[in-house]
Short mmCIF file of C-alpha atoms in Angstrom, two decimals:
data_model
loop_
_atom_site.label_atom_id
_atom_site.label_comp_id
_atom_site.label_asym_id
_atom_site.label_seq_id
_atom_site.Cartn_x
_atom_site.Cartn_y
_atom_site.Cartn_z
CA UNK A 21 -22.41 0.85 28.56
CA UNK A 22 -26.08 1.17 29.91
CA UNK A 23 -28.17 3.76 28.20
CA UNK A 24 -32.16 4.11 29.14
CA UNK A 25 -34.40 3.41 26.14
CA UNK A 26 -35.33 7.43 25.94
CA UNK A 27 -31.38 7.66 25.05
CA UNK A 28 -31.44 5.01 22.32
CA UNK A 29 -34.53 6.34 20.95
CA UNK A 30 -33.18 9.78 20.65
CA UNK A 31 -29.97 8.91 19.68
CA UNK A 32 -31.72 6.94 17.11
CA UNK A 33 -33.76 9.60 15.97
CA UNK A 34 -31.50 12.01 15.65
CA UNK A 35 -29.29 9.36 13.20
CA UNK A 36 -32.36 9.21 11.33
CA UNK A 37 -34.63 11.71 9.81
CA UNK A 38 -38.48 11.32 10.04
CA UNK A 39 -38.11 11.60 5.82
CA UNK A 40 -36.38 8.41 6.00
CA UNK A 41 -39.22 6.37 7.56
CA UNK A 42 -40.71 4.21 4.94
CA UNK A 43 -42.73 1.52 6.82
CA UNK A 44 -44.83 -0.09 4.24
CA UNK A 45 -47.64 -2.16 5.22
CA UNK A 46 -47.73 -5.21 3.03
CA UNK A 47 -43.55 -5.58 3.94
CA UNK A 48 -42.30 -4.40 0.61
CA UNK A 49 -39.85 -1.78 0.47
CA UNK A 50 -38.87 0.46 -2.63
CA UNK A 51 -34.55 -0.34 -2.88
CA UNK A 52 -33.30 2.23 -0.52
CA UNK A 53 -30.22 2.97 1.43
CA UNK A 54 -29.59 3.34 4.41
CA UNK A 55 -32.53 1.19 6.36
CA UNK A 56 -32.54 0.56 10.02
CA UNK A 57 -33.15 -2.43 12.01
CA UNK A 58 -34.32 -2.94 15.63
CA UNK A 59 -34.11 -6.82 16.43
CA UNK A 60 -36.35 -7.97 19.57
CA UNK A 61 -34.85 -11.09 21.00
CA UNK A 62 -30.77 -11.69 21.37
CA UNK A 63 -31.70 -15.67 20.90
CA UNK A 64 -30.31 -17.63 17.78
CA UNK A 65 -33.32 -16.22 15.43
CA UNK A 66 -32.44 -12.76 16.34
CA UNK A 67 -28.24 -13.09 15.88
CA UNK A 68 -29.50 -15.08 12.72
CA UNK A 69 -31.56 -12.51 11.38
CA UNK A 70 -28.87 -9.97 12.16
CA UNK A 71 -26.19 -11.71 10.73
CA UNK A 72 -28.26 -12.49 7.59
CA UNK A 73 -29.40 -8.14 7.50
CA UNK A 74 -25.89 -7.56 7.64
CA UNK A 75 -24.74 -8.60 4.12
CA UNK A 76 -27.04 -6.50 2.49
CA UNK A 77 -25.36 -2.95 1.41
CA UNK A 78 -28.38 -0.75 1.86
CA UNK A 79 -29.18 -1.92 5.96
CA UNK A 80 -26.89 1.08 7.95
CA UNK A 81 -27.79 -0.20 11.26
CA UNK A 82 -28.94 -2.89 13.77
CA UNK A 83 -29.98 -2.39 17.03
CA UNK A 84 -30.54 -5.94 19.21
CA UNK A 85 -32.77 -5.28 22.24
CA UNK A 86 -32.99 -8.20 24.69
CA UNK A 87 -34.64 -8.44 28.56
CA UNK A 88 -32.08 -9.78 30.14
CA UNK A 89 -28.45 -8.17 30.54
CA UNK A 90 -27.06 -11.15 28.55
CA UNK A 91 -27.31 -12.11 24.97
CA UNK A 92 -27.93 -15.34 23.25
CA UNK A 93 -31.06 -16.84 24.61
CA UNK A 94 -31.72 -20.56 24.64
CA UNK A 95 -27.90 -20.90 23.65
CA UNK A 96 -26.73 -19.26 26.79
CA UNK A 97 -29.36 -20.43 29.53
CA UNK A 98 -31.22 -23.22 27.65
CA UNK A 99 -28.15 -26.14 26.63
CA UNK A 100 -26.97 -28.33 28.96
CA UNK A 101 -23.32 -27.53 29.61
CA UNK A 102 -22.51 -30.68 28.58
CA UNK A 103 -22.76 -29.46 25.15
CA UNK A 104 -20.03 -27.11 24.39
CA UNK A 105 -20.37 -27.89 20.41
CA UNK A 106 -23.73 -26.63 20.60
CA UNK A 107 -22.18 -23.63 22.93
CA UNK A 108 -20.15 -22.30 20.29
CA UNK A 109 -22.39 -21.26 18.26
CA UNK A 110 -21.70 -17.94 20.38
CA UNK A 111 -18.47 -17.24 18.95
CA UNK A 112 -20.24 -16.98 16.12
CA UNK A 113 -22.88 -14.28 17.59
CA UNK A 114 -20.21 -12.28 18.40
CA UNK A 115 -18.51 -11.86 15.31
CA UNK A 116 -21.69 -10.87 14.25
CA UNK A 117 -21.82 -7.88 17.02
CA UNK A 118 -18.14 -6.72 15.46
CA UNK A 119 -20.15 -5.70 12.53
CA UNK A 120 -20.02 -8.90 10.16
CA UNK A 121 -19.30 -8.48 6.36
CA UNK A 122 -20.57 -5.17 5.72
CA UNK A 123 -18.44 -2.47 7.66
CA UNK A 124 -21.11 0.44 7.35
CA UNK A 125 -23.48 -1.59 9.35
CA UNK A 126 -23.59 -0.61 12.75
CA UNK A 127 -24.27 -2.92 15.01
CA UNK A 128 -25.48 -2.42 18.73
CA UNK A 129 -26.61 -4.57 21.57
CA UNK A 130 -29.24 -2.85 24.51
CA UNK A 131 -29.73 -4.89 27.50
CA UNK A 132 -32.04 -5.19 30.23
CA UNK A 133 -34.73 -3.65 27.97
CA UNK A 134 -38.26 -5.16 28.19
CA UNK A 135 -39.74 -4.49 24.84
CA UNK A 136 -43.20 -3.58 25.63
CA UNK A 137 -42.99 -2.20 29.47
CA UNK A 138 -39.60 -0.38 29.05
CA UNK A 139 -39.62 0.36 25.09
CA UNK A 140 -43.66 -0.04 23.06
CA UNK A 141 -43.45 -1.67 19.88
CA UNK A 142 -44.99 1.57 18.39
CA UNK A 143 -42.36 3.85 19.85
CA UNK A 144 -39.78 1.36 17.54
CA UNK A 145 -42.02 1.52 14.49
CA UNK A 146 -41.45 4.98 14.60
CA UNK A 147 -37.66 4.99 14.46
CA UNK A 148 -36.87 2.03 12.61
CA UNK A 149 -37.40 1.30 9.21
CA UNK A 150 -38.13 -2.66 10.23
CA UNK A 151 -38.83 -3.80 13.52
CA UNK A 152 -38.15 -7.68 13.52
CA UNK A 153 -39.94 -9.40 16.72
CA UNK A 154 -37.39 -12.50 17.36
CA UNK A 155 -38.07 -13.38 20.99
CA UNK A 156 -39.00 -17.20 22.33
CA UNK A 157 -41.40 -18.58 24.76
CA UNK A 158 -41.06 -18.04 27.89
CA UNK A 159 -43.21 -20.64 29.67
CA UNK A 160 -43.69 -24.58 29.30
CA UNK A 161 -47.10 -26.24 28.23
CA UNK A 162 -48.44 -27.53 31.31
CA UNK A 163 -48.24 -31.52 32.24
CA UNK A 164 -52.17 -32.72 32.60
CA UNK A 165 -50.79 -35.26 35.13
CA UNK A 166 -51.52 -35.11 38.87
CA UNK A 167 -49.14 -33.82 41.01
CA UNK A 168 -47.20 -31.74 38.13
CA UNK A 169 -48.01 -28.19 40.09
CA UNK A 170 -46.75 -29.06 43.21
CA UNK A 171 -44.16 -27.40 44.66
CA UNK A 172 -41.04 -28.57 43.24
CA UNK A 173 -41.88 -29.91 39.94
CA UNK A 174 -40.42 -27.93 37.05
CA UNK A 175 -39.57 -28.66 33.51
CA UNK A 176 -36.25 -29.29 31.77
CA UNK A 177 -36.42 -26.28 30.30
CA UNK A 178 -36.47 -25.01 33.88
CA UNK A 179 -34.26 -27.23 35.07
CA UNK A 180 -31.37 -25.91 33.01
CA UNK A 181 -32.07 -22.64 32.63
CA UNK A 182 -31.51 -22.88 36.64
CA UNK A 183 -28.33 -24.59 36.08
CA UNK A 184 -26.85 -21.86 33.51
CA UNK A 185 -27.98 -19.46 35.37
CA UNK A 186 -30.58 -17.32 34.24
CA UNK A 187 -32.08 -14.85 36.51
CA UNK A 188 -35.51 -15.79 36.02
CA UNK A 189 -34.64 -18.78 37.96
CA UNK A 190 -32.29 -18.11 40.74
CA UNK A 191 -35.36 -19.11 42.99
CA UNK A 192 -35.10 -22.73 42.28
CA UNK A 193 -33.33 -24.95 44.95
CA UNK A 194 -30.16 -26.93 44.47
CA UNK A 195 -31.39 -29.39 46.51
CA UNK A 196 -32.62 -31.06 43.40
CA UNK A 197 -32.91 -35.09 43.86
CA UNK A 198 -34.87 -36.48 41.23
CA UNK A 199 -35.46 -35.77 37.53
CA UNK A 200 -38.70 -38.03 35.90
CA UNK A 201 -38.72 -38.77 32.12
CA UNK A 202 -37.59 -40.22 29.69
CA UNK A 203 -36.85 -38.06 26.99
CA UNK A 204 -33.02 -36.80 25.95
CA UNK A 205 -33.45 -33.75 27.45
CA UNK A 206 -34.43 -35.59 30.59
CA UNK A 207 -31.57 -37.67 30.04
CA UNK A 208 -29.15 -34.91 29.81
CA UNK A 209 -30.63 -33.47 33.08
CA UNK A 210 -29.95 -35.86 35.08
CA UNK A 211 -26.22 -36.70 33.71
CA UNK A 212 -25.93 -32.83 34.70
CA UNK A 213 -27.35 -33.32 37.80
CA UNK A 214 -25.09 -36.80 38.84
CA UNK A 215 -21.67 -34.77 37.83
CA UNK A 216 -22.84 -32.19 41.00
#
């Protein structure tokens, strides 16, 4: 169900008296129940972190709030599909999202939210007891080799986040006929690449 981010924050707020807030600086928190979560980042350190928050009886809630429609990061756009042991890892992720071990924790999952255009960082500081930033990079270190920002060139990373899909990279051509390297993940590009 789509919601805009002044929905979830009110929705939030109203769950959660301003009395409840105790935001402490130096990260310690006095042992009290009832603490809420906002997780930035639906990759495998955020649906870690959330399935970790979950055991303990005194978090009530955990909201996950990703850029992208889809959850799971780098396990959903950024693994060869060649991989499917490595893949289901998101069977796991999803028990998490049907709450876990602890049945009073509610968990929640908001999509296409950019988390610092959309939603501020401060705005979530002021709802949430913890805010825990969990997203990953989003860009490659550059090659210092000629040639390596011509049109065309592109990373692995790239390369099969293209190939799973991700919106960020719908752009890219198929008409991919070469992959340079010789690393594994290189390697694993271009076995994906000779099955097309």
């Amino acid at each position: 169900m789509f919601r805009t981010c002044q929905q979830i924050l009110h929705k939030t707020r109203t769950r959660t008296s301003p009395s409840h807030h105790t935001f402490v600086w130096n990260n310690t928190f006095h042992r009290k129940r009832n603490i809420s979560v906002a997780i930035v980042g639906s990759g495998p350190s955020g649906f870690y972190t959330a399935k970790y928050l979950q055991k303990l009886a005194f978090v009530h809630g955990i909201h996950i709030f990703e850029r992208l429609p889809t959850p799971y990061g780098l396990v959903r756009s950024g693994v060869a599909p060649d991989h499917p042991e490595v893949k289901n890892v998101e069977n796991d992720f999803a028990k998490v999202m049907e709450g876990g071990e602890n049945v009073k924790c509610v968990m929640e999952y908001f999509g296409n939210v950019n988390v610092g255009v959309d939603l501020h960082l401060d705005e979530l500081r002021e709802v949430y007891d913890v805010v825990v930033l969990a997203y990953g990079c989003s860009s490659d270190q550059p090659l210092k080799i000629k040639g390596s920002d011509l049109k065309g060139v592109m990373s692995a990373r790239e390369f099969v986040a293209w190939y799973n899909g991700h919106p960020d990279y719908e752009y890219l051509t198929d008409e991919i006929r070469e992959i340079l390297g010789g690393t594994d993940e290189n390697a694993e590009c271009r076995a994906v690449l000779n099955k097309r």
